[in-house]
XYZ file of C-alpha atoms in Angstrom:
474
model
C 0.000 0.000 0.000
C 3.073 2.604 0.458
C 3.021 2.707 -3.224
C -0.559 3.968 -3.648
C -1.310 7.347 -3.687
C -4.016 8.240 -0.655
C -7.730 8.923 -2.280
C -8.815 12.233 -1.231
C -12.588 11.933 -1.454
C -13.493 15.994 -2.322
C -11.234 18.496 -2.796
C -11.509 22.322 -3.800
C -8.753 22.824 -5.763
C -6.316 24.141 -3.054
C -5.252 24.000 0.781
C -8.972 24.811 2.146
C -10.013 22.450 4.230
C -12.299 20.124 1.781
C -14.932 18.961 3.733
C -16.224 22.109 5.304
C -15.754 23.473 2.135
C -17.369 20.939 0.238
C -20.890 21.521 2.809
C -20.442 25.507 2.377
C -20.664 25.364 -1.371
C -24.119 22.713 -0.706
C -25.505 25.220 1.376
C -24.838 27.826 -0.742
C -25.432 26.696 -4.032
C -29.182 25.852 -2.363
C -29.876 29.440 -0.778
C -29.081 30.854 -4.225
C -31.569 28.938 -5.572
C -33.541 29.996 -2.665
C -33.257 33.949 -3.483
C -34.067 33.008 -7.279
C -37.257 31.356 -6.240
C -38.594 34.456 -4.349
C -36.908 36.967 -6.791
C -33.757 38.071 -5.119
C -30.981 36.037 -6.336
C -28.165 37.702 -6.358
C -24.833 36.667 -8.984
C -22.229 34.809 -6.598
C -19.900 33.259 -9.410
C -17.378 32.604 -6.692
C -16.341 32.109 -2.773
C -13.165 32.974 -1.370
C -12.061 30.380 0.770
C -10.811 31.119 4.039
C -8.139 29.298 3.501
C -6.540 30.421 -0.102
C -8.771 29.809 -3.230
C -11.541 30.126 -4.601
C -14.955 27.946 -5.227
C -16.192 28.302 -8.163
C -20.232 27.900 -7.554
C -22.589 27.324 -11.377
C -24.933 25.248 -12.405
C -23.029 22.764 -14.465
C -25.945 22.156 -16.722
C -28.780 24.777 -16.472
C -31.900 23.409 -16.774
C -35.549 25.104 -18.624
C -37.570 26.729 -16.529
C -40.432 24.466 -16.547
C -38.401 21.721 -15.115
C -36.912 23.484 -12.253
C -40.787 24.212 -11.391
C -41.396 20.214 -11.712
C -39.243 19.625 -9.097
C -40.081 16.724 -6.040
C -43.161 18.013 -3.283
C -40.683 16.666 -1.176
C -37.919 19.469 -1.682
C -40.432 22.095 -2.093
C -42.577 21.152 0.926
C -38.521 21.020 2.848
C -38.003 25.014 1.241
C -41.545 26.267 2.112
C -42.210 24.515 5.756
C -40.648 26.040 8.607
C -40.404 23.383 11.261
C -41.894 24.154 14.846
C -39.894 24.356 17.916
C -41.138 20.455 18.632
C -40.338 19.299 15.268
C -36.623 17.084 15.345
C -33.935 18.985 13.091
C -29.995 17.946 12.601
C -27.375 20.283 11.824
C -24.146 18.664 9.951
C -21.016 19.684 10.671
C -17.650 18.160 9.439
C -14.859 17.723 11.549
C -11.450 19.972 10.457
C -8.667 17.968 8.979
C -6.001 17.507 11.376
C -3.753 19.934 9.748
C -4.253 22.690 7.577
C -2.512 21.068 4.297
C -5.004 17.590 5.119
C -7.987 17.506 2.748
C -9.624 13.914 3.854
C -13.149 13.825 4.347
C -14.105 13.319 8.139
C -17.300 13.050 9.248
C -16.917 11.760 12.833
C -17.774 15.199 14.629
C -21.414 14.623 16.511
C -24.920 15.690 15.620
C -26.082 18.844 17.244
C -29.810 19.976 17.370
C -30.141 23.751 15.885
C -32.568 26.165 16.749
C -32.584 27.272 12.683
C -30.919 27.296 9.971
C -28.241 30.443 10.674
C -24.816 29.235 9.626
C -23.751 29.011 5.993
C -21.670 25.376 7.523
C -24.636 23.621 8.350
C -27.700 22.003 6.445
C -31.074 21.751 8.133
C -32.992 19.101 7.868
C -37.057 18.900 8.476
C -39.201 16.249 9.650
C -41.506 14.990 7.664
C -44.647 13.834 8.716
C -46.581 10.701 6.708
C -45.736 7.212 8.024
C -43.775 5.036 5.454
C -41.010 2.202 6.448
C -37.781 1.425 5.122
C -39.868 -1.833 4.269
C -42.407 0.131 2.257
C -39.520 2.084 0.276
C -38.113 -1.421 -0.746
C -41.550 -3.161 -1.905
C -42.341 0.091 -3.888
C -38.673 -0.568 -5.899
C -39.266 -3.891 -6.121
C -42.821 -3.251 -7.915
C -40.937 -0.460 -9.814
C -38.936 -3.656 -11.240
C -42.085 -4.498 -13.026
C -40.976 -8.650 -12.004
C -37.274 -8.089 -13.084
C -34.807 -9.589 -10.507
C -32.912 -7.063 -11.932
C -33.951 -5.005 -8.875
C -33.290 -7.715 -6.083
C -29.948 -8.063 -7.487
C -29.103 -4.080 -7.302
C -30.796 -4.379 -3.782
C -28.190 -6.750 -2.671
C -25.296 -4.620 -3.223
C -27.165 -1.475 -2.120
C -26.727 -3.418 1.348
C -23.817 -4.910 1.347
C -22.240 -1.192 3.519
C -24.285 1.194 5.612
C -23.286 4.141 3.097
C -24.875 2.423 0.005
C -28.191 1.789 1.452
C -28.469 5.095 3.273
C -27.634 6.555 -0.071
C -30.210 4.374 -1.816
C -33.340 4.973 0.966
C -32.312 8.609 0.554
C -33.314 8.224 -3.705
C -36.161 6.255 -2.863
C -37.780 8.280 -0.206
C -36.709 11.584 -2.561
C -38.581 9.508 -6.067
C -40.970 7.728 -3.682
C -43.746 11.358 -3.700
C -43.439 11.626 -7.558
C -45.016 8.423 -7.917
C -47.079 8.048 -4.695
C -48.492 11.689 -4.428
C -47.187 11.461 -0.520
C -44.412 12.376 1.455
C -42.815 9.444 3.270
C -41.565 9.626 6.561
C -37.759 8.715 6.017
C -36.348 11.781 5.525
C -34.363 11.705 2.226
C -31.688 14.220 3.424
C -31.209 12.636 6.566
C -30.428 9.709 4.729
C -27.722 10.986 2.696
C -26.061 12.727 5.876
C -25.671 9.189 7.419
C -24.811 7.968 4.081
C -21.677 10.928 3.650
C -20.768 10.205 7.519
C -20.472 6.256 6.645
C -18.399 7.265 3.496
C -16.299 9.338 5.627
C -15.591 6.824 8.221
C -15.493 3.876 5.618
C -12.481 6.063 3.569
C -10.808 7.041 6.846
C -10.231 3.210 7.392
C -9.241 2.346 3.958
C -8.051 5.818 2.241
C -5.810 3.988 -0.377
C -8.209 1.447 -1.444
C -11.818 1.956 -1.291
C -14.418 -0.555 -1.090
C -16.901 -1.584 -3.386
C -19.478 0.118 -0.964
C -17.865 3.144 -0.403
C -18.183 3.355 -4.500
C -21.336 2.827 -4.755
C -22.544 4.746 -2.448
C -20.561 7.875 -3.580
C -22.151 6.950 -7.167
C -25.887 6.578 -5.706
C -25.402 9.769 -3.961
C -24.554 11.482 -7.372
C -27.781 9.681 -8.801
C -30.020 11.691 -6.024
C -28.551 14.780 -6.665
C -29.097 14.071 -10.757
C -32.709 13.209 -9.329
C -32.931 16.669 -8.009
C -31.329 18.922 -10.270
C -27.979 19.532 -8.403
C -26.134 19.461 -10.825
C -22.841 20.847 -9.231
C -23.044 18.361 -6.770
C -23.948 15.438 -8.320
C -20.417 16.467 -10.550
C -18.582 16.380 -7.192
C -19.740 12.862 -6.105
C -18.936 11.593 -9.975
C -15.450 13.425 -9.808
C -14.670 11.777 -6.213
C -16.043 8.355 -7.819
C -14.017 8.658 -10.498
C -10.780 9.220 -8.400
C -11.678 5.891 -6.045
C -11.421 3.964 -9.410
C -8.682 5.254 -10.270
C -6.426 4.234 -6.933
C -8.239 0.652 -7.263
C -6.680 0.338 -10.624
C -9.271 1.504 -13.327
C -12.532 0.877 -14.796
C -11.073 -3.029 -15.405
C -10.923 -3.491 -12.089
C -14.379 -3.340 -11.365
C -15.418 -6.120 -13.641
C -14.592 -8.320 -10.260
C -17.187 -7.449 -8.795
C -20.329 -7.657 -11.696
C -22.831 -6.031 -9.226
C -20.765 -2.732 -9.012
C -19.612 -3.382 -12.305
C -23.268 -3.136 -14.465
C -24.585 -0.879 -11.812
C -21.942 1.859 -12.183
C -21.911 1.729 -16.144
C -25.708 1.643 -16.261
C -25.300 4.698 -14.022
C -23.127 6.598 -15.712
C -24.815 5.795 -19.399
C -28.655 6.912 -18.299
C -28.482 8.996 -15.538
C -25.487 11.243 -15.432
C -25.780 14.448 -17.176
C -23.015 15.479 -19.949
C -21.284 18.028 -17.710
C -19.808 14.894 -15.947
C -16.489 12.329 -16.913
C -17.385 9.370 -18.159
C -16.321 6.091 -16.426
C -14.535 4.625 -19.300
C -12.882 7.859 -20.549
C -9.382 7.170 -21.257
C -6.061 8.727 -20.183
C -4.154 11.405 -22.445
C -1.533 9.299 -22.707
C -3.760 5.573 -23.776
C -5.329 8.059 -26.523
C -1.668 8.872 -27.561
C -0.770 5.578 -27.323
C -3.888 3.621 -28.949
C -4.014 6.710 -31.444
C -7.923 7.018 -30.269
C -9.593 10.629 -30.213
C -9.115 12.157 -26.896
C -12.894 13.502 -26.616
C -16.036 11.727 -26.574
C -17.430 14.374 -29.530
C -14.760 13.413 -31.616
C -14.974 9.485 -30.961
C -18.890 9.942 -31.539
C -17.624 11.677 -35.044
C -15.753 9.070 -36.000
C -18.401 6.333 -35.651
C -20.748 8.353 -37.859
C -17.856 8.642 -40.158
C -17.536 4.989 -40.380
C -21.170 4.463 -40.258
C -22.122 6.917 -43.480
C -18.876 5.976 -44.848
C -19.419 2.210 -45.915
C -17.062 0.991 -43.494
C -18.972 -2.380 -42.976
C -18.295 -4.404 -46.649
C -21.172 -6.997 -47.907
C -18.977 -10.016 -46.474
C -20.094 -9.127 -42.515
C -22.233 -11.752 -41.263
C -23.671 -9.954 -38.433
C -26.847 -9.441 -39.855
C -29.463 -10.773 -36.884
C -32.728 -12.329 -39.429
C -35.977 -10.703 -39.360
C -34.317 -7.405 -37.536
C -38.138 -5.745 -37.499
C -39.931 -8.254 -35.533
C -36.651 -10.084 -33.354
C -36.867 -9.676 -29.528
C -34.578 -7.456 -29.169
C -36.694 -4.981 -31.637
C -39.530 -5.254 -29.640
C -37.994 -4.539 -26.570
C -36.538 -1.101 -28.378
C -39.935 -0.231 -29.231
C -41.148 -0.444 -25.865
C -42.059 3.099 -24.082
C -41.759 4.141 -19.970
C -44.244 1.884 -18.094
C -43.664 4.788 -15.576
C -45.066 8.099 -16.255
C -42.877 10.387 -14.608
C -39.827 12.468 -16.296
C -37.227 10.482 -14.497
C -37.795 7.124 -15.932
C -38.935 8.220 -19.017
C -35.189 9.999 -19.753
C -33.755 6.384 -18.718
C -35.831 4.444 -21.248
C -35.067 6.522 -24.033
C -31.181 7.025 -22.986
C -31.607 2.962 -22.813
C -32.297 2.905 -26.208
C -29.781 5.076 -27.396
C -27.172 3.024 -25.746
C -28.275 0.007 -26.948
C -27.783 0.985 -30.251
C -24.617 2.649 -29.848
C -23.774 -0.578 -28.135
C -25.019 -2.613 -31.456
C -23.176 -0.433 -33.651
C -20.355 -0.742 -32.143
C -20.332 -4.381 -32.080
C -21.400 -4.788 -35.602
C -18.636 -2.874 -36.816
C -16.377 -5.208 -34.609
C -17.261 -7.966 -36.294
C -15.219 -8.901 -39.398
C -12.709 -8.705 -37.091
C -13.995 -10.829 -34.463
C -15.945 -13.345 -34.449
C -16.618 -13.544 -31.121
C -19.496 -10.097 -31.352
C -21.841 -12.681 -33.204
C -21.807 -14.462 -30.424
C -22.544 -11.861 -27.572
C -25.893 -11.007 -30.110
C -26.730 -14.001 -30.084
C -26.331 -14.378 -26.087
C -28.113 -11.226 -25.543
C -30.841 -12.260 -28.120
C -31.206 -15.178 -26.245
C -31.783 -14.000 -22.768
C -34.471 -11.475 -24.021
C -36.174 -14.659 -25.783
C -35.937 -16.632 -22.390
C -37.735 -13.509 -20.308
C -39.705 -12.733 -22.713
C -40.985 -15.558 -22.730
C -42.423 -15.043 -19.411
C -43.031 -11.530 -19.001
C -42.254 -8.361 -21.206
C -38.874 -6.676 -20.402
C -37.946 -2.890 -20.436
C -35.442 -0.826 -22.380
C -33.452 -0.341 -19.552
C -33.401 -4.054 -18.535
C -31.963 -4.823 -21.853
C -28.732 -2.529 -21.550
C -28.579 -3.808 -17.986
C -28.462 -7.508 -19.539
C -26.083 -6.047 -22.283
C -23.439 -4.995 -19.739
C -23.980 -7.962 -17.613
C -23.162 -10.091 -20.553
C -20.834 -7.785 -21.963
C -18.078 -8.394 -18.640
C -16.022 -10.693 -20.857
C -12.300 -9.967 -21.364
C -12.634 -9.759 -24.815
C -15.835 -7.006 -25.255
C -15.357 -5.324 -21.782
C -13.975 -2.191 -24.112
C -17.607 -2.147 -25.445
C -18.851 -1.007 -21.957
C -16.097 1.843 -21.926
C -16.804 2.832 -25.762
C -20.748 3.113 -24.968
C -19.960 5.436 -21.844
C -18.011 7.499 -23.564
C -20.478 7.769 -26.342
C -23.298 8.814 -24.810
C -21.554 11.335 -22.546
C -21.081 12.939 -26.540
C -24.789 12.116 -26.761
C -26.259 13.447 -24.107
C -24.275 16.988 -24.707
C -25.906 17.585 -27.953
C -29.099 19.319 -29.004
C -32.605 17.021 -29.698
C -32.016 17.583 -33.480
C -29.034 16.620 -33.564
C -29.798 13.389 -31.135
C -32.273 12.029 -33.833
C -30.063 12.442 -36.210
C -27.378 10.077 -34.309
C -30.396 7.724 -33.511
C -31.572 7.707 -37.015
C -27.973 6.917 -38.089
C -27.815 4.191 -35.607
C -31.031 2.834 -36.298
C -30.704 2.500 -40.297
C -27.260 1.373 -39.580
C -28.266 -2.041 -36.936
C -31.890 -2.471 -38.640
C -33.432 -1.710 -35.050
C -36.047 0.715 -34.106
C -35.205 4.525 -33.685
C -36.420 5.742 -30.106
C -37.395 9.046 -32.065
C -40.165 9.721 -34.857
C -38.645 10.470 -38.044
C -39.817 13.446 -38.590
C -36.492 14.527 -39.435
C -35.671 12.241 -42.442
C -35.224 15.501 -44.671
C -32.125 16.506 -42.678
C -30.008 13.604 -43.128
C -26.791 15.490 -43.464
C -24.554 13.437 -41.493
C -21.193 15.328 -43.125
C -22.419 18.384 -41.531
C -22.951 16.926 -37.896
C -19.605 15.400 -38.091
C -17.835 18.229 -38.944
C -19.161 19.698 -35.761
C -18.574 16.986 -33.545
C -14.971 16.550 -35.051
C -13.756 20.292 -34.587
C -15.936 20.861 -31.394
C -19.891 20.819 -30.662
C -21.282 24.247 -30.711
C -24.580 22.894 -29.585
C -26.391 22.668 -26.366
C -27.499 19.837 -24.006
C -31.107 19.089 -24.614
């Protein structure tokens, strides 16, 4: 272990001590939104840090008004409500490194009981009042699951450390009033303060080599705070994610462990927003050395290029029969069985990966033999659950990377992430376009109408991609 360098788990960018600073820019990144909300916001690009530096606070990827007013009845019932004197409330406050120059995350300092919210350190938290157990969270994401065991598996790891399945409560109870039309009574911030307080202690004991629940925990905490908007933080928890992969070796070495593995891939492919790294971006110096495009826009170029190109000559054999009415076309069809906004953006990101995903292997192919087998193995399963119940979009790229763990494809999995962190950054237009492309290109369904048939110029979108995307996320 002397070898390895100690993970960090936030830092600011200089000598500040990270973890107070790391709350401060949570609290204040939320009253801003605050004063916007009542028509006083005032511009705060920046905070000095007390101790050399600055934090840079901006919404890494603003979103249209009528989605910030969309947001959970549980966040705006927390922003409107002020608690009574007999209501319980918990104040955070992280301990101080143990010298100035330290910036480990410590959360070991105890739980005081505030009078109000007064101190830009500390985040208040407010009870909330309708009765619903940890129990009734779990059935309701097991129903969610629509008879998947996809679910029970996920569940599993979400428990295997005390940060993971605080961090996953705290997305259920947040998700649970969208669906339900009721508040439940575990507190979804609470949760994620125990959660960061487990991930604190959990890295304190093991700051060179993470665990596998320390991960995912850090990465379900970034999923609630895509969930809600927070855009800025949900790009901290992905950064600090990113960093505990890195000192355990690298994207490869999470294939040990398949649970973390799918889960952290499916993650980062249909939840996280653009603004964020993708888990199987490369190093500078493996693009220099595998001569492969250093940017996601420009690798999402070149597939088009070889796409529109005729790259793929008559002799490939991966050509899966009847491609209109196969399983695995059907599925791709499929819409949301859920209604809200949330699981909606998964099913069609889903679908977008998938094909990026078949592309990708098809144009493998001549080359190796071996992708006409993984169709074939994916093809398979969705025959097999079909065959007892319908299967969603997002089940099938979730039983794409599960099959996809192999030493031979694994590279898929880190291809696909990078591609749809290109995807996700461009404009709608410009996403049919790709999904057309992709579409005509593996004889599968396009998630979008094609309404936009007439603008088939894939030269022009390349161009862009290739010398930087002057777009804007969707």
């Amino acid at each position: 272990m002397a070898d390895r360098a100690v993970f960090t788990f936030i830092t600011s960018g200089s000598n500040s001590r990270a973890a107070q600073e790391a709350i401060k820019i949570h609290v204040l990144h939320r009253r801003q939104k605050e004063r916007a909300a009542i028509g006083k916001a005032k511009k705060a690009p920046t905070v000095k840090s007390t101790h050399g530096g600055e934090i840079h606070i901006w919404d890494c990827s603003p979103i249209p008004p009528e989605r910030r007013r969309s947001r959970s009845p549980i966040l705006q019932q927390a922003r409107s409500t002020s608690p009574d004197s007999s209501q319980t409330e918990e104040i955070v406050r992280l301990s101080s490194p143990s010298s100035p120059s330290s910036s480990s995350l410590s959360l070991n300092d105890e739980f005081i009981l505030p009078a109000g919210d007064t101190n830009d350190d500390v985040i208040t938290i407010p009870k909330l009042l309708i009765s619903s157990s940890e129990d009734d969270l779990i059935h309701w994401y097991m129903l969610e699951g629509q008879g998947s065991d996809v679910p029970q598996k996920w569940l599993q790891c979400f428990k295997t450390s005390a940060a993971s399945f605080n961090a996953f409560l705290a997305i259920s109870s947040s998700h649970f009033p969208q669906e339900r039309g009721a508040r439940s009574s575990i507190n979804s911030r609470e949760k994620e303060v125990q959660a960061l307080r487990e991930i604190g202690k959990q890295i304190a004991l093991s700051p060179s080599a993470p665990t596998g629940g320390t991960m995912l925990g850090v990465a379900l905490l970034a999923n609630l705070q895509e969930l809600r908007h927070e855009y800025l933080l949900s790009k901290f928890h992905w950064s600090g994610l990113k960093r505990m992969i890195d000192v355990n070796g690298g994207p490869r070495s999470l294939r040990t462990q398949e649970g973390l593995f799918t889960f952290l891939f499916w993650l980062d492919a249909l939840v996280c927003n653009a603004s964020v790294t993708p888990l199987g971006q490369q190093s500078a110096e493996e693009c220099l050395e595998q001569s492969h495009p250093a940017h996601p826009h420009q690798e999402l170029s070149l597939l088009l290029e070889h796409i529109t190109s005729g790259y793929i000559s008559s002799r490939t054999s991966f050509e899966p029969p009847n491609q209109i009415n196969n399983s695995i076309s059907r599925v791709l069809r499929r819409s949301s069985a859920m209604p809200d906004e949330y699981s909606m953006m998964k099913a069609t990101r889903s679908k977008l990966a998938s094909l990026l995903y078949f592309a990708n292997l098809k144009l493998e192919v001549e080359s190796a033999s071996h992708g006409i087998g993984i169709y074939q193995a994916i093809e398979q399963e969705v025959d097999q659950l079909e065959a007892e119940r319908e299967i969603s979009p997002v089940e099938l790229f979730y039983i794409i990377l599960a099959l996809n763990n192999t030493d031979a494809l694994c590279h898929l999995a880190y291809s696909v992430s990078r591609l749809m962190n290109a995807v996700k950054g461009l404009n709608r237009n410009d996403c049919k376009l790709v999904a057309g492309c992709l579409s005509r290109f593996t004889g599968h369904p396009n998630p979008f109408d094609d309404s936009l048939e007439m603008f088939n110029d894939w030269r022009v979108l390349r161009e862009r991609l290739s010398t930087g995307y002057d777009g804007h996320i969707s």
